[in-house]
Each structure stands twice: as structure tokens, then as C-alpha cells.
Amino acid sequence: MVEGDGVSPARQRLQGAADEAWYGTALSNVNSSPGRGTPLASSFLDLPPALITEIFKHLNARELSLVSCVCSLFRGLSSDSHGWKDFYCERWGNPVPGVSMDADPVFSERTWRDLYVARETRSKAFLGRYQTDMMNGHSNAVRCVRLLAPANLIFTAGYDSILRIWDLEECLPLSWSWPLGTTLRSIAVDMKMLVVGGTDANIRIWKGLPDLKHIFDVGGACASEIVLSGHEGPITSLSMDDFKICSGSWDMTVKLWDRGSLACIRTLIHRDWVWAISLRGQRMVSSAGSDVYSWDVETGRCLRVRAGAHHGQAYAVECSRSGHFVFSGGEDGIIRMYEDKVVRKKGLEGRVEFLEELNNEPIAFWQPHSGAVHELAFEDPWLVSASGDGALAMMDIRKVRKRNSEFGRLAEYVKVKSPWTVVSTDAESPQRMLFGSKQCFYSVDVGSDRIVSAGEEQVVKVWDFSHALEIERRVQASRMIRLERRFKRKQGLQLKTKQHNEVCNSMSKKDVDSEGAVVWQGRGIKIKG
């Protein structure tokens, strides 16, 4: 709700869109009707379904769900609305990367609304019970771990210079490379490409083989490996999408590579060692020294620098899939959340001009660790951090969203001042802490129902929440059975007590025997009448 106003922003947007649509329909009817007797649309329901669907596009996911409860017409229109596809992909991307939902027979029978609700429900699993598995194989500390959920694979690398591939379900090794002769510090992977960076300043690439169970032939012939050179210092971080590969290095640069030609297309200069990068479409976020940068990768323009974001080095940076929220973690053990919208408008002669927003302050922060934060991983709505204190912190950002704004879909570019303000200077509390090691955690990755972490302990740890919802359902069912049995026992006890009281009451009353004597049952005395 807006302070000082009794009408919510959602209702204002819906009412404004409805009024605009109604007046447009009325004007159209007036212009097209030959006589004055033609009736105009007198209510929202009189509008054409196609127009109502267009109005629904102004709503966010929560508002669209509420509208679907109004009537059967709204439920049908809201369920078929393509807005649910935008809601889903904005938060989690394509359900199966590289595969169209319409072409997949499994997904074609489900609507985007069903997928959205199922994924939102599944996110509650991280509050439930988990199982842990540990994978041994590395002979030295593990610097990086990545999860490829669609293929049920885990990729790890570290100081022993060996890249390993593990089965996510069985937690068993599938393949590993020959020693690559350098510390491997970063991994980026999808279904078609595996990219690894090390301290020798080289980037190694393997292309996917669909017929191979573990997709990438890292232990095969050297001919399957592609090496990119260009950096002058160790590669510390990698990120990629369908078109670009980004690499960050201690040479104080981030290089953008064309994924098709593998040619370097742009170099972004920083003021210190680059520690982490996160690429999201046209936007990229990086951390160098203690600063956090925001970039437009199409133009190479630096949109924003948050100088001194952390006391000490800013080791970790992550952002939401839409790019609107940025998270950073550093040597001070603090995790900060920023809103990263940028105003973009057309200037003279059609040129695009960027205006940096004035608010560079964090909208929330957490301080769950006693050591440095080495890496962050985000799977909406969960942010997970790996720290030098040997713990993982799990933070649900929905609380921050709900408190700071209207909790809705955010446009990519806005024309008004950012609504985000810092309403509290107190640190947020993490929803959950996972204590799995007495040694430093260097890396963490998160999927829809699993968390994978690794560090100095040379062990890769998998936190499996895939059965949490089922376990919770069984626990609830068992609790209901116990409550029902307890209620029945209580009812039986009350019935027995009632019957006993009735017997006692009847025995306490006087009665007359066959001889006409009054018998006092309580005393056993007979009195002749």
C-alpha cells in the first residue's frame, strides 16, 4: 500500500487500464454506430476478451492470481495469459534450456500458470528437511563447483588442476580430466558448452556431445579442448549466456567473447583485480577491489560504480535473472542487496542516453557470517552464500521485496524515480544456516531443490531438499492421524464419564421394591410405607 493513500498501486493500475480500455471501446462504439440507440459497454465484463487479456498484462503474478478468483471468465483468461510465461522466465528462465515448451510433449499439456505455481511451491522445500551426500575425489581444496540441473551433473575444479564431473543423483564420479597444470578457479556451463578458467590466464572450452551421458568429453583426446588466450593474469570468474562468454581476471579486465566465433569482441577496464562477474542478458555486474560495477555489454558503457561497497575485497557478486537486483558479498562478511534499474531514453537523433539513478544505497543487508563471503548463488527467491567460517547462509528475498515495494513484475527500464528506499538500518536475519564444515567454503551453487558446496575440505557436499515437501506432507498426515486419534480418545473418555455420571445419578435416587418399600439405593435402607 502507498503511504497516506487507501488505494493500492495494483488497483490503481488496473483501474487506469480498465478506464482507458472502456473509454476506447465507448469512443469506438460512438464512431461506428449509425444511431444513438447502440448500447455502450457499461461494465468491465462487457469488454471483449482480447481487450481484457491486454489489461491483465498490466498486473503482476500475485494480482493476476487474485483476479482469477473473481469469476470463471477471468480464470480462463488469466490462465491462458502469456503473462505467466513472462513471469516464469523472468524469475527462472526456460524450464528446459534449449527446448521450446510448445515442442516438448511433457510441457505442452501444462500451462505456464501451472508451471509457475509448481515452481513457487517447490521453493518452499528449502525450509524443510534435507539429506546430505559427500563426494570424495579431489586431492586438494576445491575452488569452484557448478550444478547443471537439466543433465543431473555437477562440475568441480580446484587446486589439484583436475576437472571432475559427478552424477547429481548418485553422487558418483562420471569423468575427469588429465591434470591441466594450473589451479582451476572458475567454471561456467550449460547444455552445449563447458568453460573453465585457471591461473595460467587461459580459458578452456569443451563443446557438448549429446550422445555422451556426461555430455562433455573432458577425459578424452586433447583435440576436443579449445584454449582461448588474451588475459594477462589469472582467470577468477566466468559467466555466459546463449551469445556471449564473459571472463574476469586479475589483470583488471573483463573480456567479452563471441560464443560462436570465440573471438574477443570487447574489453571492460576496471580499477582493481576483478573478483566476480554475473551476466544477465544485456546487463553485467562485476566486482573489482571493494567496488561493484554495472555494465551495458552491448555498448560497453559502465552504467554505475558503487565505490567502497565492502570493507576489504568484494569477493562475490550475483544478480537476479532479470538483472534488477544485485547482491554482493565481501571480506567483511556482509551481504548487500541493491536495486539496479537504469533509466534509458532516446536522445537527439535517436541516440540512446543512459541516466544513472541517484540511489546507490543497498535496500537490505545481511551479516550471517563471521568470515569472508567467497561466493553467492541465487535461485529465486533464495540467495545462498558460502563463507570462510564453514557455513552456508540461506536468505529469502521475498520478505525484502514485500516490505520495500509493491512486490510485482518490474519493467526493464523505468521512466520514474526508483521507489526503493532503505526503511531499516538493521541487518536482516537469514532464514536458515547450514553448518557443514569447520573449514572454509569457497564455492556454492543452487538449483530448484539442491545446494552444492565445496572448499578447503577437499569434499564436495550436496544438500538434497528434493524430498522435503513429500516428507512434510507425510509429517502433516501423521500429525493429523495423531490428532484424530487423540480426539477420538477424548470423545470416548467423555462418553464413558457421561455414562458413569448417569449411572451414579440414577443409583442415588430412591426406588420402590416389589413389597412396596422405599429403597434408598445409596444407603441400602428399606422403609415400609
Coordinates of C-alpha atoms in Angstrom, one line a residue:
M1 CA 0.0 0.0 0.0
V2 CA 1.1 3.6 -0.7
E3 CA 1.6 5.6 2.5
G4 CA -1.2 8.0 3.1
D5 CA -3.4 6.5 0.3
G6 CA -6.2 4.0 0.7
V7 CA -5.8 2.6 -2.8
S8 CA -3.1 0.1 -3.7
P9 CA -0.9 0.7 -6.7
A10 CA -2.1 -2.6 -8.2
R11 CA -5.7 -1.4 -8.0
Q12 CA -4.7 2.0 -9.5
R13 CA -3.0 0.3 -12.4
L14 CA -5.9 -2.0 -13.1
Q15 CA -8.5 0.8 -12.8
G16 CA -6.5 3.1 -15.0
A17 CA -6.1 0.4 -17.7
A18 CA -9.7 -0.5 -17.4
D19 CA -10.9 3.1 -17.7
E20 CA -8.6 3.6 -20.7
A21 CA -9.9 0.5 -22.4
W22 CA -13.6 1.4 -21.6
Y23 CA -13.3 4.9 -23.0
G24 CA -11.5 3.5 -26.1
T25 CA -14.3 1.0 -26.6
A26 CA -17.0 3.6 -26.0
L27 CA -15.4 6.0 -28.4
S28 CA -15.2 3.2 -31.0
N29 CA -18.9 2.4 -30.5
V30 CA -19.9 6.0 -30.8
N31 CA -17.9 6.5 -34.0
S32 CA -19.1 3.2 -35.6
S33 CA -22.8 3.2 -34.5
P34 CA -25.2 4.6 -37.1
G35 CA -27.8 5.7 -34.5
R36 CA -27.9 6.8 -30.9
G37 CA -29.5 3.6 -29.7
T38 CA -26.4 1.4 -29.8
P39 CA -25.6 0.3 -26.3
L40 CA -22.1 1.1 -24.9
A41 CA -20.0 -1.2 -22.7
S42 CA -21.4 -0.5 -19.2
S43 CA -19.1 -2.8 -17.2
F44 CA -15.7 -4.4 -17.3
L45 CA -17.2 -7.7 -18.3
D46 CA -18.8 -6.2 -21.4
L47 CA -15.3 -5.6 -22.8
P48 CA -14.0 -8.1 -25.5
P49 CA -12.0 -11.0 -24.0
A50 CA -9.0 -9.9 -26.1
L51 CA -9.1 -6.5 -24.5
I52 CA -9.4 -7.9 -21.0
T53 CA -6.4 -10.0 -21.7
E54 CA -4.4 -6.9 -22.7
I55 CA -5.5 -5.2 -19.5
F56 CA -4.3 -8.3 -17.5
K57 CA -0.8 -7.7 -18.8
H58 CA -0.5 -4.7 -16.5
L59 CA -0.8 -7.0 -13.5
N60 CA 1.9 -8.9 -11.6
A61 CA 1.7 -12.5 -10.7
R62 CA 0.1 -12.1 -7.3
E63 CA -2.5 -9.7 -8.7
L64 CA -3.3 -11.9 -11.7
S65 CA -3.8 -14.8 -9.3
L66 CA -6.3 -12.7 -7.3
V67 CA -8.2 -11.7 -10.4
S68 CA -8.5 -15.3 -11.5
C69 CA -10.7 -15.9 -8.4
V70 CA -13.3 -13.3 -9.4
C71 CA -15.2 -15.4 -12.0
S72 CA -14.8 -18.2 -14.5
L73 CA -14.2 -15.8 -17.4
F74 CA -11.3 -14.2 -15.6
R75 CA -9.9 -17.5 -14.5
G76 CA -9.9 -18.8 -18.1
L77 CA -8.4 -15.6 -19.5
S78 CA -5.7 -15.3 -16.7
S79 CA -4.7 -18.9 -17.0
D80 CA -4.2 -18.7 -20.8
S81 CA -2.4 -15.3 -20.5
H82 CA 1.1 -15.2 -21.9
G83 CA 2.0 -13.0 -19.0
W84 CA 2.6 -16.2 -16.9
K85 CA 5.3 -17.1 -19.4
D86 CA 7.0 -13.7 -18.8
F87 CA 6.6 -14.1 -15.0
Y88 CA 8.2 -17.6 -15.1
C89 CA 11.1 -16.8 -17.5
E90 CA 11.9 -13.6 -15.7
R91 CA 12.5 -15.5 -12.4
W92 CA 13.7 -18.9 -13.5
G93 CA 14.3 -18.9 -17.3
N94 CA 13.2 -21.6 -19.7
P95 CA 12.1 -24.8 -17.8
V96 CA 14.3 -26.9 -20.2
P97 CA 17.1 -24.8 -21.6
G98 CA 17.3 -25.0 -25.4
V99 CA 13.9 -26.7 -25.7
S100 CA 10.7 -24.9 -26.5
M101 CA 7.8 -25.6 -24.2
D102 CA 5.4 -25.9 -27.1
A103 CA 7.6 -28.5 -28.8
D104 CA 8.0 -30.7 -25.7
P105 CA 5.1 -33.1 -25.2
V106 CA 5.6 -33.1 -21.4
F107 CA 5.3 -29.3 -21.1
S108 CA 2.7 -28.7 -23.9
E109 CA 0.0 -30.2 -21.7
R110 CA 0.7 -27.8 -18.8
T111 CA 0.0 -24.1 -18.8
W112 CA 2.6 -21.5 -17.8
R113 CA 0.4 -20.7 -14.8
D114 CA 0.7 -24.3 -13.6
L115 CA 4.5 -24.3 -14.1
Y116 CA 4.7 -21.0 -12.2
V117 CA 2.6 -22.3 -9.3
A118 CA 4.5 -25.6 -9.1
R119 CA 7.9 -23.8 -9.1
E120 CA 6.8 -21.3 -6.5
T121 CA 5.6 -24.2 -4.3
R122 CA 8.8 -26.1 -4.8
S123 CA 10.8 -23.2 -3.5
K124 CA 9.3 -23.9 0.0
A125 CA 11.4 -27.1 0.0
F126 CA 14.4 -25.2 1.3
L127 CA 12.6 -24.7 4.6
G128 CA 12.1 -28.4 5.0
R129 CA 14.3 -31.4 5.9
Y130 CA 17.3 -32.4 3.8
Q131 CA 19.7 -35.2 3.2
T132 CA 23.4 -34.7 2.7
D133 CA 25.9 -36.6 0.5
M134 CA 29.6 -36.1 0.3
M135 CA 31.7 -36.8 -2.8
N136 CA 35.4 -37.5 -2.4
G137 CA 38.0 -37.5 -5.1
H138 CA 39.9 -34.2 -5.1
S139 CA 43.3 -34.2 -3.6
N140 CA 43.4 -30.5 -2.7
A141 CA 41.0 -27.7 -2.0
V142 CA 38.1 -27.3 -4.4
R143 CA 37.8 -23.7 -5.7
C144 CA 34.7 -23.9 -7.8
V145 CA 31.5 -26.0 -8.1
R146 CA 28.7 -25.7 -10.7
L147 CA 25.4 -27.5 -10.9
L148 CA 23.8 -28.4 -14.3
A149 CA 20.4 -29.5 -13.1
P150 CA 18.8 -30.4 -16.5
A151 CA 21.5 -33.0 -17.1
N152 CA 21.8 -34.0 -13.4
L153 CA 25.5 -33.2 -13.4
I154 CA 27.9 -31.5 -11.0
F155 CA 31.2 -29.9 -12.2
T156 CA 34.1 -29.3 -9.8
A157 CA 37.7 -28.0 -10.1
G158 CA 40.4 -26.7 -7.8
Y159 CA 44.0 -26.6 -6.7
D160 CA 44.7 -30.2 -7.9
S161 CA 44.2 -28.9 -11.5
I162 CA 41.7 -31.6 -12.4
L163 CA 38.2 -31.0 -13.7
R164 CA 35.7 -33.6 -12.4
I165 CA 32.1 -34.4 -13.5
W166 CA 29.8 -36.1 -11.0
D167 CA 26.3 -37.7 -11.2
L168 CA 23.9 -35.5 -9.2
E169 CA 21.5 -38.3 -8.2
E170 CA 24.0 -41.0 -7.3
C171 CA 26.8 -38.6 -6.2
L172 CA 29.4 -40.7 -8.0
P173 CA 32.2 -39.6 -10.4
L174 CA 31.5 -39.9 -14.1
S175 CA 34.6 -38.4 -15.7
W176 CA 37.6 -36.3 -15.0
S177 CA 40.3 -34.6 -17.0
W178 CA 44.0 -35.1 -17.0
P179 CA 45.9 -32.6 -14.8
L180 CA 45.7 -29.3 -16.6
G181 CA 48.9 -27.9 -15.0
T182 CA 47.2 -24.9 -13.3
T183 CA 44.8 -24.1 -10.5
L184 CA 41.3 -24.0 -11.8
R185 CA 39.3 -21.2 -10.3
S186 CA 36.1 -20.8 -12.2
I187 CA 33.5 -22.8 -14.2
A188 CA 30.6 -21.8 -16.5
V189 CA 28.5 -24.5 -18.0
D190 CA 25.2 -25.1 -19.9
M191 CA 23.9 -28.0 -22.0
K192 CA 26.1 -27.0 -25.0
M193 CA 29.4 -25.7 -23.6
L194 CA 31.7 -26.1 -20.7
V195 CA 34.1 -23.2 -19.9
V196 CA 36.9 -23.4 -17.3
G197 CA 39.4 -20.7 -16.3
G198 CA 42.6 -21.0 -14.4
T199 CA 45.6 -19.1 -13.0
D200 CA 47.6 -19.6 -16.3
A201 CA 45.3 -16.9 -17.8
N202 CA 43.9 -19.4 -20.3
I203 CA 40.2 -20.3 -20.9
R204 CA 39.5 -23.9 -21.8
I205 CA 36.3 -24.8 -23.6
W206 CA 34.6 -28.2 -24.3
K207 CA 31.6 -28.4 -26.5
G208 CA 28.8 -30.8 -25.6
L209 CA 28.3 -34.2 -27.2
P210 CA 24.5 -35.1 -26.9
D211 CA 25.2 -38.8 -27.3
L212 CA 27.5 -38.8 -24.2
K213 CA 26.0 -39.5 -20.8
H214 CA 28.1 -36.8 -19.1
I215 CA 27.8 -34.5 -22.3
F216 CA 31.5 -33.3 -22.2
D217 CA 34.4 -35.5 -23.0
V218 CA 36.9 -33.9 -20.6
G219 CA 38.9 -37.0 -20.2
G220 CA 39.2 -37.7 -24.0
A221 CA 41.6 -36.6 -26.6
C222 CA 43.2 -33.1 -26.3
A223 CA 41.7 -32.2 -29.7
S224 CA 38.3 -31.8 -28.0
E225 CA 39.6 -29.0 -25.9
I226 CA 39.7 -25.4 -27.1
V227 CA 42.0 -22.9 -25.5
L228 CA 41.4 -19.1 -25.5
S229 CA 44.2 -16.7 -24.7
G230 CA 44.0 -13.0 -24.1
H231 CA 44.2 -12.3 -20.4
E232 CA 47.5 -11.4 -18.7
G233 CA 46.5 -12.6 -15.3
P234 CA 44.7 -15.5 -13.6
I235 CA 41.1 -16.0 -14.6
T236 CA 39.0 -15.6 -11.4
S237 CA 35.4 -15.7 -12.8
L238 CA 33.3 -16.8 -15.8
S239 CA 29.8 -16.3 -16.9
M240 CA 27.9 -16.8 -20.1
D241 CA 24.6 -16.8 -21.9
D242 CA 23.4 -18.0 -25.3
F243 CA 25.5 -15.5 -27.2
K244 CA 28.5 -14.3 -25.1
I245 CA 31.2 -15.6 -22.7
C246 CA 32.5 -13.2 -20.1
S247 CA 35.8 -13.7 -18.3
G248 CA 37.2 -11.7 -15.4
S249 CA 40.8 -11.6 -14.4
W250 CA 43.4 -10.2 -12.0
D251 CA 44.7 -8.2 -14.9
M252 CA 41.8 -5.8 -14.0
T253 CA 39.7 -6.5 -17.1
V254 CA 36.6 -8.3 -18.1
K255 CA 36.7 -9.7 -21.7
L256 CA 33.6 -10.4 -23.7
W257 CA 33.9 -13.3 -26.2
D258 CA 31.5 -14.2 -29.0
R259 CA 30.2 -17.6 -28.3
G260 CA 30.0 -18.6 -32.0
S261 CA 33.4 -17.4 -33.3
L262 CA 35.1 -17.4 -29.9
A263 CA 36.6 -14.0 -30.8
C264 CA 37.1 -11.3 -28.2
I265 CA 34.6 -8.5 -29.0
R266 CA 35.1 -6.1 -26.1
T267 CA 37.4 -5.5 -23.1
L268 CA 36.0 -3.7 -20.0
I269 CA 38.6 -1.9 -17.8
H270 CA 38.4 -1.9 -14.0
R271 CA 40.4 -0.1 -11.3
D272 CA 41.4 -3.2 -9.4
W273 CA 41.6 -7.0 -9.6
V274 CA 38.3 -8.5 -10.8
W275 CA 36.9 -11.0 -8.4
A276 CA 33.5 -12.0 -9.7
I277 CA 31.1 -11.3 -12.6
S278 CA 27.5 -12.1 -13.4
L279 CA 26.0 -11.8 -16.9
R280 CA 22.3 -11.4 -17.4
G281 CA 21.3 -10.6 -21.0
Q282 CA 22.3 -7.0 -21.9
R283 CA 23.5 -6.3 -18.3
M284 CA 26.6 -7.5 -16.5
V285 CA 27.6 -6.9 -12.9
S286 CA 31.2 -7.3 -11.7
S287 CA 33.2 -6.7 -8.6
A288 CA 36.8 -5.4 -8.5
G289 CA 38.6 -4.5 -5.4
S290 CA 36.0 -3.2 -3.0
D291 CA 33.8 -1.8 -5.8
V292 CA 30.7 -3.2 -7.6
Y293 CA 30.2 -2.2 -11.3
S294 CA 27.1 -2.4 -13.6
W295 CA 27.7 -2.6 -17.3
D296 CA 25.8 -2.5 -20.6
V297 CA 27.5 -5.2 -22.6
E298 CA 26.1 -4.1 -25.9
T299 CA 27.7 -0.7 -25.7
G300 CA 30.5 -1.4 -23.3
R301 CA 29.3 1.5 -21.1
C302 CA 29.8 1.5 -17.4
L303 CA 26.3 2.3 -16.0
R304 CA 27.2 2.6 -12.3
V305 CA 30.1 2.1 -9.9
R306 CA 29.3 1.5 -6.2
A307 CA 32.6 2.5 -4.7
G308 CA 33.5 1.0 -1.4
A309 CA 30.6 -1.4 -1.4
H310 CA 32.6 -3.5 1.2
H311 CA 35.3 -3.0 3.7
G312 CA 38.1 -5.0 2.1
Q313 CA 37.7 -7.0 -1.1
A314 CA 34.3 -7.7 -2.7
Y315 CA 34.8 -11.4 -3.4
A316 CA 31.3 -12.2 -4.6
V317 CA 28.6 -10.7 -6.8
E318 CA 25.4 -12.1 -8.2
C319 CA 22.2 -10.8 -9.7
S320 CA 18.6 -11.9 -10.4
R321 CA 17.8 -13.3 -13.8
S322 CA 16.0 -10.0 -14.8
G323 CA 19.1 -8.0 -13.7
H324 CA 17.0 -5.7 -11.5
F325 CA 18.5 -7.0 -8.2
V326 CA 22.3 -7.1 -7.4
F327 CA 23.8 -9.0 -4.5
S328 CA 27.4 -8.6 -3.3
G329 CA 29.5 -10.2 -0.6
G330 CA 32.9 -9.4 0.7
E331 CA 35.7 -9.7 3.0
D332 CA 33.7 -8.0 5.8
G333 CA 31.3 -10.9 5.9
I334 CA 28.3 -8.7 4.9
I335 CA 25.9 -9.4 2.0
R336 CA 24.2 -6.4 0.4
M337 CA 21.2 -6.3 -1.9
Y338 CA 20.9 -3.4 -4.4
E339 CA 18.2 -2.3 -6.8
D340 CA 19.9 -1.9 -10.2
K341 CA 17.4 -0.2 -12.5
V342 CA 18.8 2.2 -15.1
V343 CA 16.8 4.9 -16.9
R344 CA 17.2 4.6 -20.6
K345 CA 15.7 7.2 -23.0
K346 CA 16.1 8.3 -26.6
G347 CA 18.0 11.5 -27.0
L348 CA 18.6 13.7 -30.0
E349 CA 18.8 11.9 -33.4
G350 CA 17.6 8.7 -31.9
R351 CA 20.6 8.2 -29.8
V352 CA 20.2 6.2 -26.6
E353 CA 21.2 8.0 -23.4
F354 CA 21.6 6.4 -20.0
L355 CA 20.9 8.2 -16.8
E356 CA 22.3 6.7 -13.6
E357 CA 19.8 6.6 -10.7
L358 CA 20.7 8.6 -7.6
N359 CA 20.0 5.8 -5.1
N360 CA 23.1 3.7 -4.8
E361 CA 22.5 2.6 -1.3
P362 CA 21.6 -1.0 -0.5
I363 CA 18.0 -1.8 0.1
A364 CA 18.9 -4.6 2.5
F365 CA 21.9 -6.3 4.0
W366 CA 22.7 -9.5 6.0
Q367 CA 25.5 -10.3 8.3
P368 CA 25.2 -14.0 8.9
H369 CA 28.9 -14.9 8.8
S370 CA 31.9 -14.4 11.0
G371 CA 34.3 -14.9 8.0
A372 CA 34.6 -13.5 4.4
V373 CA 31.8 -14.3 1.9
H374 CA 33.5 -16.0 -1.0
E375 CA 30.6 -16.7 -3.4
L376 CA 26.9 -16.1 -3.8
A377 CA 24.3 -18.2 -5.7
F378 CA 20.8 -17.1 -6.5
E379 CA 17.7 -19.2 -7.4
D380 CA 14.7 -17.0 -7.0
P381 CA 13.7 -16.4 -4.2
W382 CA 16.7 -17.9 -2.4
L383 CA 20.1 -16.3 -2.1
V384 CA 22.8 -18.7 -0.7
S385 CA 26.3 -17.6 0.5
A386 CA 29.5 -19.6 1.1
S387 CA 31.8 -18.2 3.7
G388 CA 35.2 -18.7 5.2
D389 CA 33.6 -19.7 8.5
G390 CA 32.5 -23.0 7.0
A391 CA 28.8 -22.2 6.9
L392 CA 26.2 -21.5 4.2
A393 CA 23.5 -18.9 4.8
M394 CA 20.1 -19.0 3.1
M395 CA 18.1 -15.8 2.6
D396 CA 14.6 -15.5 1.2
I397 CA 14.4 -12.1 -0.6
R398 CA 10.6 -12.1 -0.8
K399 CA 10.5 -10.5 2.6
V400 CA 12.6 -7.6 1.4
R401 CA 10.6 -7.3 -1.8
K402 CA 7.3 -7.2 0.0
R403 CA 8.5 -4.6 2.5
N404 CA 10.2 -2.2 0.1
S405 CA 7.8 -2.1 -2.9
E406 CA 4.6 -3.5 -4.3
F407 CA 6.1 -7.0 -4.9
G408 CA 5.3 -7.2 -8.6
R409 CA 6.8 -7.5 -12.0
L410 CA 9.4 -4.8 -12.7
A411 CA 9.8 -3.2 -16.1
E412 CA 13.3 -3.4 -17.7
Y413 CA 13.6 0.3 -18.0
V414 CA 11.6 2.8 -16.0
K415 CA 10.7 6.5 -16.5
V416 CA 10.2 7.4 -12.9
K417 CA 12.5 7.6 -9.9
S418 CA 13.2 4.3 -8.2
P419 CA 10.6 3.5 -5.5
W420 CA 13.1 1.6 -3.4
T421 CA 14.2 3.2 -0.1
V422 CA 16.1 1.9 2.9
V423 CA 13.4 1.6 5.5
S424 CA 15.6 -0.1 8.1
T425 CA 19.2 0.1 9.0
D426 CA 19.2 -3.2 10.9
A427 CA 20.6 -6.3 9.4
E428 CA 18.2 -8.9 8.0
S429 CA 18.1 -12.3 9.5
P430 CA 18.9 -15.3 7.3
Q431 CA 16.1 -17.8 7.0
R432 CA 18.4 -20.8 7.5
M433 CA 22.0 -21.6 8.3
L434 CA 23.7 -24.8 7.1
F435 CA 26.8 -25.9 9.0
G436 CA 28.7 -28.5 7.1
S437 CA 32.4 -27.9 7.6
K438 CA 34.9 -26.5 10.0
Q439 CA 37.0 -25.2 7.1
C440 CA 36.4 -22.5 4.5
F441 CA 33.7 -22.8 1.9
Y442 CA 35.0 -21.3 -1.4
S443 CA 32.1 -22.1 -3.7
V444 CA 28.3 -22.8 -3.8
D445 CA 25.7 -23.3 -6.4
V446 CA 21.9 -23.8 -6.0
G447 CA 19.2 -25.5 -8.1
S448 CA 15.5 -25.9 -7.7
D449 CA 15.9 -28.4 -4.8
R450 CA 19.6 -28.9 -4.2
I451 CA 22.6 -26.9 -2.9
V452 CA 26.1 -27.9 -3.8
S453 CA 29.2 -26.5 -1.9
A454 CA 32.9 -27.1 -1.7
G455 CA 36.0 -25.7 -0.2
E456 CA 39.2 -26.4 1.7
E457 CA 38.0 -29.7 3.0
Q458 CA 38.5 -31.3 -0.5
V459 CA 35.0 -32.7 -0.3
V460 CA 32.0 -31.7 -2.4
K461 CA 28.8 -31.6 -0.3
V462 CA 25.3 -32.0 -1.7
W463 CA 22.3 -30.8 0.3
D464 CA 19.3 -32.6 -1.1
F465 CA 15.9 -31.0 -0.4
S466 CA 14.1 -32.9 -3.2
H467 CA 12.1 -35.0 -0.8
A468 CA 11.4 -32.1 1.7
L469 CA 7.9 -31.4 0.5
E470 CA 6.9 -35.1 0.5
I471 CA 8.4 -35.6 4.0
E472 CA 6.5 -32.5 5.2
R473 CA 3.3 -34.0 3.7
R474 CA 3.9 -37.3 5.5
V475 CA 4.6 -35.5 8.7
Q476 CA 1.4 -33.4 8.4
A477 CA -0.6 -36.6 7.6
S478 CA 0.9 -38.4 10.6
R479 CA 0.2 -35.3 12.8
M480 CA -3.4 -35.3 11.6
I481 CA -3.8 -39.0 12.3
R482 CA -2.4 -38.5 15.8
L483 CA -4.7 -35.6 16.4
E484 CA -7.7 -37.6 15.2
R485 CA -6.9 -40.5 17.4
R486 CA -6.4 -38.1 20.3
F487 CA -9.7 -36.5 19.6
K488 CA -11.4 -39.9 19.4
R489 CA -9.8 -41.0 22.7
K490 CA -11.0 -37.8 24.3
Q491 CA -14.5 -38.3 22.9
G492 CA -14.5 -41.9 24.2
L493 CA -13.4 -40.7 27.6
Q494 CA -16.0 -38.1 27.8
L495 CA -18.7 -40.6 26.8
K496 CA -17.6 -43.0 29.5
T497 CA -17.6 -40.2 32.0
K498 CA -21.1 -39.2 31.0
Q499 CA -22.4 -42.8 31.2
H500 CA -20.7 -43.2 34.6
N501 CA -22.3 -40.0 35.9
E502 CA -25.7 -41.1 34.6
V503 CA -25.4 -44.4 36.5
C504 CA -24.3 -42.6 39.6
N505 CA -27.2 -40.2 39.4
S506 CA -29.8 -43.0 38.8
M507 CA -28.4 -45.0 41.8
S508 CA -28.6 -42.0 44.1
K509 CA -32.3 -41.7 43.5
K510 CA -34.9 -43.6 45.6
D511 CA -36.7 -46.6 44.2
V512 CA -39.7 -48.8 45.4
D513 CA -39.3 -52.6 45.6
S514 CA -41.9 -55.3 44.9
E515 CA -43.1 -55.2 48.5
G516 CA -43.9 -51.5 48.4
A517 CA -40.9 -50.5 50.5
V518 CA -39.0 -47.4 49.6
V519 CA -35.4 -48.4 49.0
W520 CA -32.6 -45.8 49.3
Q521 CA -30.0 -47.3 47.0
G522 CA -27.3 -45.2 48.4
R523 CA -27.8 -46.5 52.0
G524 CA -29.5 -49.9 51.4
I525 CA -32.3 -49.0 53.9
K526 CA -35.9 -50.2 53.4
I527 CA -38.8 -48.2 54.9
K528 CA -42.4 -49.6 55.0
G529 CA -45.0 -47.2 53.7

